[in-house]
Short mmCIF file of C-alpha atoms in Angstrom, two decimals:
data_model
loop_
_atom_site.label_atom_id
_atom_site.label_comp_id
_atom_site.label_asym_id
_atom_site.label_seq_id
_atom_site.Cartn_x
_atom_site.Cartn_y
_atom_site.Cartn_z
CA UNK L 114 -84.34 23.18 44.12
CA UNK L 115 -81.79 20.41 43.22
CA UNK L 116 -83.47 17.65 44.63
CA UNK L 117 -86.54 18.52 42.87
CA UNK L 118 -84.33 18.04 39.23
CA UNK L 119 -86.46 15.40 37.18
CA UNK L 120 -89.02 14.60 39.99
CA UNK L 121 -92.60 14.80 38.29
CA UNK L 122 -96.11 15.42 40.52
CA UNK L 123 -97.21 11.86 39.40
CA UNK L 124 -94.30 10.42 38.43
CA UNK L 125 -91.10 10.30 40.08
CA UNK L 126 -88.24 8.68 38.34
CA UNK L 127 -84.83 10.69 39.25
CA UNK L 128 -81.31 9.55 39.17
CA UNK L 129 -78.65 11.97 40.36
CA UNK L 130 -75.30 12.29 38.65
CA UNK L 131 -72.19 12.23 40.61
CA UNK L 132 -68.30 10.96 40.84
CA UNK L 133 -65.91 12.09 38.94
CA UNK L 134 -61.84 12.43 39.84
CA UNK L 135 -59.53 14.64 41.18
CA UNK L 136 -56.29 13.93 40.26
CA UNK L 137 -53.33 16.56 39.87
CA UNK L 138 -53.84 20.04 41.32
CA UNK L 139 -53.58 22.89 38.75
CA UNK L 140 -52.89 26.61 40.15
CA UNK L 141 -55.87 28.25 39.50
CA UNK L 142 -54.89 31.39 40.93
CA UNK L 143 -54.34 32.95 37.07
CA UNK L 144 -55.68 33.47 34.07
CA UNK L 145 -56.92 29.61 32.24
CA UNK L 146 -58.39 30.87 29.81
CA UNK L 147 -61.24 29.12 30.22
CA UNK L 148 -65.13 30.41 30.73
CA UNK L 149 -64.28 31.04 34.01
CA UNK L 150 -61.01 32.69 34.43
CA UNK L 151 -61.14 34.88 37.08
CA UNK L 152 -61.41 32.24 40.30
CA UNK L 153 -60.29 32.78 43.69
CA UNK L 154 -56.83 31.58 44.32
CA UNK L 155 -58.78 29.57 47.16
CA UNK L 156 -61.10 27.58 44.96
CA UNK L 157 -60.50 23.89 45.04
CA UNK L 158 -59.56 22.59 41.19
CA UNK L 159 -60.69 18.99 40.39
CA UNK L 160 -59.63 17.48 37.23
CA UNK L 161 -61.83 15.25 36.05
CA UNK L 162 -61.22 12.94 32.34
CA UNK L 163 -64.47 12.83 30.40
CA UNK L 164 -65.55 9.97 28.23
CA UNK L 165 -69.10 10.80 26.65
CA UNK L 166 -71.30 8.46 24.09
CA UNK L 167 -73.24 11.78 23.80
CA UNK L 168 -73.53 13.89 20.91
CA UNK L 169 -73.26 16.84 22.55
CA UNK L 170 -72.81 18.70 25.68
CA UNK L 171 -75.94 21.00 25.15
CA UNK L 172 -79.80 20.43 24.28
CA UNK L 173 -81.20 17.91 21.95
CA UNK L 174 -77.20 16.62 21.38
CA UNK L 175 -77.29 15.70 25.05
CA UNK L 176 -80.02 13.60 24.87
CA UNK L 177 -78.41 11.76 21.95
CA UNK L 178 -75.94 8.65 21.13
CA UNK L 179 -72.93 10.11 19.15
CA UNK L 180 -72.80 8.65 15.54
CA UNK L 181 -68.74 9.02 15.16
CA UNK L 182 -67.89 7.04 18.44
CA UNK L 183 -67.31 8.15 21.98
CA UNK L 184 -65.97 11.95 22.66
CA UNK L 185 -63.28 12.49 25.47
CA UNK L 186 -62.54 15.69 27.24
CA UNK L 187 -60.01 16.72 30.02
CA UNK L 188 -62.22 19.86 32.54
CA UNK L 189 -61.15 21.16 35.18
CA UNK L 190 -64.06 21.89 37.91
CA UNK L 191 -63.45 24.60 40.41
CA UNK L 192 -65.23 23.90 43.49
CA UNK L 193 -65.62 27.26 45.18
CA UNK L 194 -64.38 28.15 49.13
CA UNK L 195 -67.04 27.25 51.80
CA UNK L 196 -67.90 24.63 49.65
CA UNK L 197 -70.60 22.62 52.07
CA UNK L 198 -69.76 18.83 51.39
CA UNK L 199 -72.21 16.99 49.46
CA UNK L 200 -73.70 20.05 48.10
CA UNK L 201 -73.31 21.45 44.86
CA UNK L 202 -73.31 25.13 44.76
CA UNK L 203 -75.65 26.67 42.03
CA UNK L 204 -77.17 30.31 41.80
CA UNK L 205 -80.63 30.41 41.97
CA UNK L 206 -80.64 33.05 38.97
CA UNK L 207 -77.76 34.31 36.49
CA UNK L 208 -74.69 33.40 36.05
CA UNK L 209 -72.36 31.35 38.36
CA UNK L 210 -69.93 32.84 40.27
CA UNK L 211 -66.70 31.28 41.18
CA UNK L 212 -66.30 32.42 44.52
CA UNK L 213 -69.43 30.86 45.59
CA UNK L 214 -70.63 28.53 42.84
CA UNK L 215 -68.96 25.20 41.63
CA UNK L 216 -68.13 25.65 37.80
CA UNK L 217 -66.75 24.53 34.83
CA UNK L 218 -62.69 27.00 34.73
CA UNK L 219 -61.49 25.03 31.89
CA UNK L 220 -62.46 22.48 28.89
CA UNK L 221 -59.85 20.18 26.62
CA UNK L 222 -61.18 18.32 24.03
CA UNK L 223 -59.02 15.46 22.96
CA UNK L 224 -58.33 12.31 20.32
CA UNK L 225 -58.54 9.02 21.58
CA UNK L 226 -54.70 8.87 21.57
CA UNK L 227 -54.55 12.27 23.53
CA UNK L 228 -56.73 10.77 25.99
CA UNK L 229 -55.00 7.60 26.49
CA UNK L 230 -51.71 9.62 26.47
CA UNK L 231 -52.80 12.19 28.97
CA UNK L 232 -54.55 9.61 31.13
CA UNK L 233 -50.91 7.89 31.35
CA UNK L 234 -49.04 11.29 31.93
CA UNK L 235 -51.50 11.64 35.08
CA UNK L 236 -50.60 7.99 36.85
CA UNK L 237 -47.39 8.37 35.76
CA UNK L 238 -45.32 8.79 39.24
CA UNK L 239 -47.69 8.37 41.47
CA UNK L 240 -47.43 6.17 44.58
CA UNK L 241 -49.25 3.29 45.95
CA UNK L 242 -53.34 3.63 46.07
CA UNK L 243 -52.67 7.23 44.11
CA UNK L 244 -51.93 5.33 41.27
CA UNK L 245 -55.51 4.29 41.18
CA UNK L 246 -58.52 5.36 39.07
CA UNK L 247 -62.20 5.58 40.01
CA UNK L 248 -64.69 5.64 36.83
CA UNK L 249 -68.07 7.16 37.83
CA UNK L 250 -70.98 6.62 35.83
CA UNK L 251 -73.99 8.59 36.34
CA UNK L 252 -78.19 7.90 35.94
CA UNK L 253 -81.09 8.21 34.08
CA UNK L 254 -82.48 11.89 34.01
CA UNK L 255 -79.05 13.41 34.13
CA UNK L 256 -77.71 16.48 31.96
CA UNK L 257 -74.29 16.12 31.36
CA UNK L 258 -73.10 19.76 33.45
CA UNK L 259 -75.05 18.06 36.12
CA UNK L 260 -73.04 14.57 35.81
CA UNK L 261 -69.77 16.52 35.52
CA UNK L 262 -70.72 18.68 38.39
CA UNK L 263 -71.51 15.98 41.00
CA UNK L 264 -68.46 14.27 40.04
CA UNK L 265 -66.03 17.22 41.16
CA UNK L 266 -68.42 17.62 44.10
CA UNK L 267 -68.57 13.56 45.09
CA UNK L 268 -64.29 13.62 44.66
CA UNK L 269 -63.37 17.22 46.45
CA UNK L 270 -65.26 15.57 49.43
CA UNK L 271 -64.81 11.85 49.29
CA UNK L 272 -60.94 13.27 49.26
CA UNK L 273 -59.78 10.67 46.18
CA UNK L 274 -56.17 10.50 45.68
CA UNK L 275 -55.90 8.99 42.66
CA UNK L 276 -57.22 10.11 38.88
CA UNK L 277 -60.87 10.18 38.47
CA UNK L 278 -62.92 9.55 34.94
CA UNK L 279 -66.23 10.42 34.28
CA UNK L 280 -68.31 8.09 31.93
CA UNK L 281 -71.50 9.74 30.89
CA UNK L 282 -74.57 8.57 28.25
CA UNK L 283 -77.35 10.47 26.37
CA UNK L 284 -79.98 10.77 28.49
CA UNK L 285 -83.05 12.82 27.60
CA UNK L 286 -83.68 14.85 30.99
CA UNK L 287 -87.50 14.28 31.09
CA UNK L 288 -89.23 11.98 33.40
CA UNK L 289 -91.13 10.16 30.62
CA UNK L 290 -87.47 9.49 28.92
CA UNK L 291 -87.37 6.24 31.08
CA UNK L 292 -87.60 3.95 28.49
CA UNK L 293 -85.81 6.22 25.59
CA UNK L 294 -82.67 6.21 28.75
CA UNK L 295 -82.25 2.55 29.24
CA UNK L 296 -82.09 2.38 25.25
CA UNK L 297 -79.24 4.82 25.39
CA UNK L 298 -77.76 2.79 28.57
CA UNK L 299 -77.99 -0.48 26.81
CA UNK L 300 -76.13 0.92 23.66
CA UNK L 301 -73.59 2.52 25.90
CA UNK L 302 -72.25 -0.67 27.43
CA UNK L 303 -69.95 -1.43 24.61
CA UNK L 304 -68.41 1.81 25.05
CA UNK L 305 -67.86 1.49 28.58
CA UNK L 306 -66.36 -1.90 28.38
CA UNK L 307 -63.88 -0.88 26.31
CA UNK L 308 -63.06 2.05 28.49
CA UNK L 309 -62.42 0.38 31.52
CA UNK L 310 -60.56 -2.52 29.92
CA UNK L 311 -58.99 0.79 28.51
CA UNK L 312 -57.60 2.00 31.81
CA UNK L 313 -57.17 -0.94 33.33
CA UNK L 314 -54.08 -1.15 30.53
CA UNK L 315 -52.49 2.17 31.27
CA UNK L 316 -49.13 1.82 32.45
CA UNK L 317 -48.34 1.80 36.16
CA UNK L 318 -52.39 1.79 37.13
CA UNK L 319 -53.23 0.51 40.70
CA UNK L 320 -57.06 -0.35 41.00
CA UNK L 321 -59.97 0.43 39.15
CA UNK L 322 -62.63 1.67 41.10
CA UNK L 323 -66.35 1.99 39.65
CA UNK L 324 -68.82 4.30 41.58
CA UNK L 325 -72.21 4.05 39.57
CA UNK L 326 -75.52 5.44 40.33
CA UNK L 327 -79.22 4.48 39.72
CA UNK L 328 -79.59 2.95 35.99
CA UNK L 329 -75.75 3.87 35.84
CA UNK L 330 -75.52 0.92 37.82
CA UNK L 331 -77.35 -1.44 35.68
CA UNK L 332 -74.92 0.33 32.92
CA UNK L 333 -71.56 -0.54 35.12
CA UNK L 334 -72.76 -4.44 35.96
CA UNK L 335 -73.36 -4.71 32.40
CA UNK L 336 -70.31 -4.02 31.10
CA UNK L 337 -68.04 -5.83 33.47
CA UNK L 338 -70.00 -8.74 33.42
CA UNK L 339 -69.44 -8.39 29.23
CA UNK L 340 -65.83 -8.01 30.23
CA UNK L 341 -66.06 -11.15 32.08
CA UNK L 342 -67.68 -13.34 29.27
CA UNK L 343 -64.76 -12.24 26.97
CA UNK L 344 -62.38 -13.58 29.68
CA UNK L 345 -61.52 -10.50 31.44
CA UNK L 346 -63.57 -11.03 34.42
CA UNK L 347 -61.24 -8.72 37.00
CA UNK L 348 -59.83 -5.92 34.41
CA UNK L 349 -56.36 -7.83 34.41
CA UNK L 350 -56.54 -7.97 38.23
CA UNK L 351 -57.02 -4.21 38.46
CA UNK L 352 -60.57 -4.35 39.23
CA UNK L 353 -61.25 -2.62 42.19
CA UNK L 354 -63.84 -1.35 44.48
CA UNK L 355 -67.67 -1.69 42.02
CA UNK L 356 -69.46 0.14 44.61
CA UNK L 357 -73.65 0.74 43.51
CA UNK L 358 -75.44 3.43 44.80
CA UNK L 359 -79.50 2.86 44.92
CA UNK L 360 -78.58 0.74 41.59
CA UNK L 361 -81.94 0.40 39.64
CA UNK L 362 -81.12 -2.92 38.77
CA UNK L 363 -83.71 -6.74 38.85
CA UNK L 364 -82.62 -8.71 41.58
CA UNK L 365 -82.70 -11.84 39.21
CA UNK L 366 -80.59 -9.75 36.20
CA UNK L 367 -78.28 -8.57 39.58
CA UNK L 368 -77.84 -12.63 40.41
CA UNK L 369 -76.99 -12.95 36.72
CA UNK L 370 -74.34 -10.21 36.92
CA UNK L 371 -72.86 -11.41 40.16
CA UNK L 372 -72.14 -15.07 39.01
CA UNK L 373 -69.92 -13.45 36.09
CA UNK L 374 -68.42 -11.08 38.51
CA UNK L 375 -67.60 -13.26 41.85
CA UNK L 376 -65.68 -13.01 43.80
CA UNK L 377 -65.59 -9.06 42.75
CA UNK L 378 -66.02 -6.54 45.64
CA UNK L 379 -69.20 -5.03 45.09
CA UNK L 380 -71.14 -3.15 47.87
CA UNK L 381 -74.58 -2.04 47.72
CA UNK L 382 -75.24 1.24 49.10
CA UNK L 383 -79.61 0.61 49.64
CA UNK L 384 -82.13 2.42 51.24
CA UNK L 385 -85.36 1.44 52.04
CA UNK L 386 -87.28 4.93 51.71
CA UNK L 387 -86.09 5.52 47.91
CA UNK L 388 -89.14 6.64 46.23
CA UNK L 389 -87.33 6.86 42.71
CA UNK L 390 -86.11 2.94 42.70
CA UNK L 391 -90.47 2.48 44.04
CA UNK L 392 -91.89 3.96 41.01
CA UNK L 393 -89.22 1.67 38.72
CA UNK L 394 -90.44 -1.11 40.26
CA UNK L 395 -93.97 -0.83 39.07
CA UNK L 396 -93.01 0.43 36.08
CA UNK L 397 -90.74 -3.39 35.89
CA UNK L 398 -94.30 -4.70 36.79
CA UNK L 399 -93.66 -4.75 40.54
CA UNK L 400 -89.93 -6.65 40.29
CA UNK L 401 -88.07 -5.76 43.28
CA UNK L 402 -84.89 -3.12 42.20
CA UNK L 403 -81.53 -4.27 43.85
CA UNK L 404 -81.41 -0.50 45.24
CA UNK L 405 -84.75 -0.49 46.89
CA UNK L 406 -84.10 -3.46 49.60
CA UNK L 407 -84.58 -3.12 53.54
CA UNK L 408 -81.46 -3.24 54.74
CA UNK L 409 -82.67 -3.65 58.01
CA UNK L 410 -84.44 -6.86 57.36
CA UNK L 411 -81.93 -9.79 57.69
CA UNK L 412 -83.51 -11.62 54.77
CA UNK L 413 -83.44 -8.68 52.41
CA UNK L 414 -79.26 -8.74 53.43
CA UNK L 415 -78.92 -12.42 53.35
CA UNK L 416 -80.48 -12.33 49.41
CA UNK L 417 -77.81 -9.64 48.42
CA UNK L 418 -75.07 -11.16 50.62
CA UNK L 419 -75.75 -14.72 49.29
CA UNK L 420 -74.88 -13.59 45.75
CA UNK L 421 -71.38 -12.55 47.03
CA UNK L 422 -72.20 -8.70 47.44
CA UNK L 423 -71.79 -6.43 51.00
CA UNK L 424 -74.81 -4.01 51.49
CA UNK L 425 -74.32 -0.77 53.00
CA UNK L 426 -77.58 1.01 54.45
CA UNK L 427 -78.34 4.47 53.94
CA UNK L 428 -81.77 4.35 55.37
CA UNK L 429 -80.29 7.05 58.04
CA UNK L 430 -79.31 9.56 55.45
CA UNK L 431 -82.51 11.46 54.21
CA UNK L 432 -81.34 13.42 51.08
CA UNK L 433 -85.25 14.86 50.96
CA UNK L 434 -88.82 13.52 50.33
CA UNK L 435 -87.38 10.62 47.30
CA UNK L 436 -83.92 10.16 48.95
CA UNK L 437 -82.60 8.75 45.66
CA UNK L 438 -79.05 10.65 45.92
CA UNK L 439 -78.13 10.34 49.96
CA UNK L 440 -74.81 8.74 48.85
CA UNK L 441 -73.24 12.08 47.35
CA UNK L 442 -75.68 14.43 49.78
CA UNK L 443 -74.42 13.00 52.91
CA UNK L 444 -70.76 13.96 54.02
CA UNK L 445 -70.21 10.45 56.33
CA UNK L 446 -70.84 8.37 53.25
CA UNK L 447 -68.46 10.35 50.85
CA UNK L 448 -65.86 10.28 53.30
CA UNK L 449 -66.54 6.35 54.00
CA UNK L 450 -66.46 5.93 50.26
CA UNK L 451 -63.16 7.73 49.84
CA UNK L 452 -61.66 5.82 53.03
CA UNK L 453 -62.59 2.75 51.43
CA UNK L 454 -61.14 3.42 48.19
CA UNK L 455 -57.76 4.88 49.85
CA UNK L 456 -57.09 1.59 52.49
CA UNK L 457 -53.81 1.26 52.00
CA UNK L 458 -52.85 -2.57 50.38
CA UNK L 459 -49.50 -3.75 51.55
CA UNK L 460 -48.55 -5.78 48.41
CA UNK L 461 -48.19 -2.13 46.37
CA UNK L 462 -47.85 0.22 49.37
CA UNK L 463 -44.30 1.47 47.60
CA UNK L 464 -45.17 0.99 44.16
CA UNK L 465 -44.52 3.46 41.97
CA UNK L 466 -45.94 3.95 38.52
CA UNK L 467 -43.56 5.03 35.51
CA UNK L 468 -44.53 5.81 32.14
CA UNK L 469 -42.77 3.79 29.64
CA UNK L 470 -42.97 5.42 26.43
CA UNK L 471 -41.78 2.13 24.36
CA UNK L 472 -44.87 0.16 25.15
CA UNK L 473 -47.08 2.64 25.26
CA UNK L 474 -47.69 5.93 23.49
CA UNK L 475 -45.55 8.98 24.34
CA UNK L 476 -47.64 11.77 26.67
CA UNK L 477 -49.03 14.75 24.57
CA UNK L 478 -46.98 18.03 24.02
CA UNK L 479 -48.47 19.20 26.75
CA UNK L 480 -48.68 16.69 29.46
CA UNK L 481 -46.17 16.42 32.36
CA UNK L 482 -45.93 13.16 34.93
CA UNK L 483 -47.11 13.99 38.27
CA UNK L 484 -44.43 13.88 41.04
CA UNK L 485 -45.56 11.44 43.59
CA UNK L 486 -48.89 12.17 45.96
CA UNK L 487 -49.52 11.01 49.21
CA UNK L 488 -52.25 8.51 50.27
CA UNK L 489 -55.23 10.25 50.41
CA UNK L 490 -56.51 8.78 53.96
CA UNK L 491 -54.16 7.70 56.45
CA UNK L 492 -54.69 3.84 57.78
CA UNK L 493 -57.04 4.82 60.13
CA UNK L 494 -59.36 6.82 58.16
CA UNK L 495 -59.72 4.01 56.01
CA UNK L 496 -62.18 2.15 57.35
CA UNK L 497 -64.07 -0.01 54.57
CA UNK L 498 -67.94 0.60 53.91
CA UNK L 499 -68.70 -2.19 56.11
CA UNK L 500 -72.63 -4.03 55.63
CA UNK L 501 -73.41 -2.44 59.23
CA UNK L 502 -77.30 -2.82 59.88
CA UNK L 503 -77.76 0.67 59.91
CA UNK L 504 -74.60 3.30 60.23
CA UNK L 505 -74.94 6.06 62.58
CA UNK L 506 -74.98 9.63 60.91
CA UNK L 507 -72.04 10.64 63.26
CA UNK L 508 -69.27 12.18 60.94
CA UNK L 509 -66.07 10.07 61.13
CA UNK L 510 -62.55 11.55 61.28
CA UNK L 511 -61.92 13.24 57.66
CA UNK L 512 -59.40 11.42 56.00
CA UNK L 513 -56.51 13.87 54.81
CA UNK L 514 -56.64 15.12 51.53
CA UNK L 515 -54.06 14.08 49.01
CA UNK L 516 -50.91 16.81 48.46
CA UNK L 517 -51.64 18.27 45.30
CA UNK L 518 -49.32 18.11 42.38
CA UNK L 519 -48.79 19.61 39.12
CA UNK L 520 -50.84 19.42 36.71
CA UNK L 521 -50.38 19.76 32.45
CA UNK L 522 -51.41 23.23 31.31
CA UNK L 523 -54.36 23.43 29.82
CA UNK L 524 -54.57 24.35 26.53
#
C-alpha cells in the first residue's frame, strides 16, 4: 500500500514526494515514442521540467549526489482517465497500464542551456498568473519515479496554470537513511539556490512558487534564506507563494529562516496527528518540528504567526494511521493550493511574456512558444489558504482547468 512506502514497525520516518508542473498540453493521442506509447487519447499529459542532484534515476544512483553537477530532464507524465484526485494510480503487480495507471509516456534529457532554453520557450506567451512557475521539492525517503509521480498527480489536480519544475535529491529509500538524507539535503541547497535564482531570471516569468514537503522543506528554507544573505532575498521580486507541507524543520532554525525571508508569504500546512514529524522529533532529542504544531491551540499559531508565517491546519484530513502526506491525498487542499497560486494580481493581470532571444538564449530546435493560456481558477475559485482554525473537509468549487496549449515535440 502507498501509504505504507518507507513506514518501518518501530520506526516511522516517511516523507511523501509530490508537486511537479503542468504546463503546455501535448497530444498524446499518437505514437511518442516513449516507454509508454500507446495511451488513451483521454489520458491527461503533465509536463513536468526535472532538475536532479542525483546520480541516477534507478537503484544505488538514486540514492546518490551526482559528481558532474545537477542533471535536467523534460517528462511528460500521463495521468490516466478516472484518475481519483490525490491518488496516484499504481498496479498492485506487473506492469503499468496507461489507461488506468499514472506513468512515465515520455523522457528528454537535456544540457543546462537546453533546459534554460526550453524552460523560456514554455513561459514564452503566456498570460498573467500562467506565466508563473511552481518548483516542488520533495522528502526524505523518496525514490525519484515516486517524486516525479506525485508531482504530475499534486498539478493535474491542484489545476496549475503555469509551468511546473520538479527539484529532486539523492535520497536512500530506507528508514534508517535519516541521517545519510539530510547529508544529501544539506549538499543539495547550493543546487537549488541556483535553480530558483535560475528561473526567477527567465524572461517574461510571473511568480515563483515553492511547494516543499517534509525535509524538502528544511531543503527549500535553506536555500532562499542563502539567496537572501547574498542579497536576493525575494528572487528579484518574483518570489512567490513558499508554501510547507508538514515541513520537518526546528522551530528555532524555522525563526532563523524567517528573519532572512520576511516579509515572504510562507504558509504552513501542520497537523497535529503526524506521526512521521513525532518520531523526528525524538530523534532531534525531543525539539519541536515546525510541521508537527497544534494548530488548534492559539499559542502553537501565535509562535508560527509571530515569525511572519500563516498556518494552515490539516488536522481534518487523515491521509491514514501517520498522516504525513494529507496535503497531496486530500482533493480540498490541492484545489485550495492551486486557487491560491492562480488569484489573479491586478498589477500583471494582462501581462504577457515574450521571449527575447537577444538577452537571452535562443529556444532549442525543437521548442515552440506557447500561445497564451487562460487563468487556471477564475476569481472566485481563488480563495487563498487562509490560517482558518481548522478547515472543513467540504470540497470547494473546482477551479477551471487551464486551456491547454501546444507543446514542443518530444524528441
Amino acid at each position: 500500500m502507498a501509504w505504507l512506502r518507507g513506514a518501518p514497525i518501530g520506526l516511522i520516518l516517511v516523507a511523501l514526494a509530490g508537486l511537479g508542473v503542468s504546463a503546455c498540453e501535448p497530444d498524446l493521442s499518437g505514437a511518442l515514442g516513449g516507454p509508454n506509447a500507446a495511451i488513451s487519447s483521454k489520458a491527461q499529459p503533465v509536463q513536468v521540467f526535472v532538475a536532479s542532484t542525483r546520480k541516477g534515476e534507478h537503484g544505488a544512483a538514486a540514492q546518490a549526489l551526482s559528481s558532474d553537477g545537477v542533471h535536467y530532464a523534460l517528462d511528460i507524465v500521463s495521468i490516466p482517465p478516472g484518475h481519483r484526485a490525490g491518488s496516484i494510480e499504481q498496479p498492485m503487480w506487473g506492469a503499468p497500464n496507461p489507461r488506468e495507471h499514472i506513468v512515465l509516456a515520455e523522457e528528454r534529457t537535456l544540457e543546462p542551456d537546453e533546459f534554460r532554453n526550453e524552460l523560456a520557450s514554455h513561459v514564452s506567451g503566456r498570460i498573467g498568473v500562467n506565466r508563473d512557475v511552481l518548483v516542488f521539492v520533495h522528502g526524505f525517503n523518496t525514490p525519484f519515479d515516486e517524486a516525479r509521480d506525485r508531482a504530475a498527480q499534486i498539478v493535474a489536480d491542484s489545476r496549475f496554470g503555469g509551468v511546473a519544475v520538479l527539484f529532486t535529491w539523492p535520497t536512500k529509500h530506507e528508514v534508517f537513511g535519516y541521517v545519510s538524507d539530510k547529508d544529501n539535503a544539506m549538499a543539495s541547497r547550493d543546487a537549488l539556490q541556483a535553480l530558483l535564482q535560475e528561473i526567477s531570471a527567465t524572461p517574461g516569468v510571473g511568480k515563483v512558487h515553492v511547494l516543499a514537503h517534509s525535509m524538502g522543506g528544511w531543503l527549500a528554507m535553506e536555500a532562499l534564506r542563502q539567496a537572501a544573505i547574498a542579497g536576493d532575498r525575494d528572487l528579484s521580486g518574483h518570489l512567490g507563494e513558499v508554501m510547507l507541507a508538514s515541513p520537518d524543520i526546528d522551530m528555532d532554525v524555522f525563526a532563523a529562516q524567517m528573519a532572512r525571508l520576511r516579509p515572504a508569504d510562507v504558509t504552513v500546512l501542520a497537523t497535529a496527528n503526524d506521526r512521521a514529524l513525532s518520531l523526528s522529533s525524538a530523534i532531534a532529542q525531543s525539539r519541536l518540528r515546525v510541521g508537527a504544531i497544534n494548530p488548534s491551540r492559539p499559542e502553537d499559531r501565535e509562535r508560527l504567526e509571530s515569525l511572519g508565517a500563516k498556518v494552515y491546519d490539516l488536522t481534518n484530513y487523515n491521509d491514514g494511521w501517520i498522516d504525513h502526506g494529507a496535503y497531496a491525498d486530500a482533493p480540498e487542499v490541492l484545489r485550495s493550493i492551486g486557487a491560491q497560486m492562480a488569484a489573479p494580481r491586478p498589477q500583471d493581470v494582462n501581462a504577457m511574456s515574450n521571449l527575447d532571444a537577444s538577452s537571452y538564449g535562443a529556444p532549442a530546435p525543437t521548442s515552440a512558444a506557447a500561445p497564451p493560456a487562460t487563468p487556471a481558477a477564475s476569481p472566485t475559485a481563488a480563495a487563498a489558504l487562509a490560517p482558518v482554525p481548522s478547515p472543513t473537509p467540504a470540497s470547494p468549487a473546482p477551479a477551471p482547468a487551464a486551456t491547454p496549449v501546444t507543446s514542443p515535440t518530444p524528441n
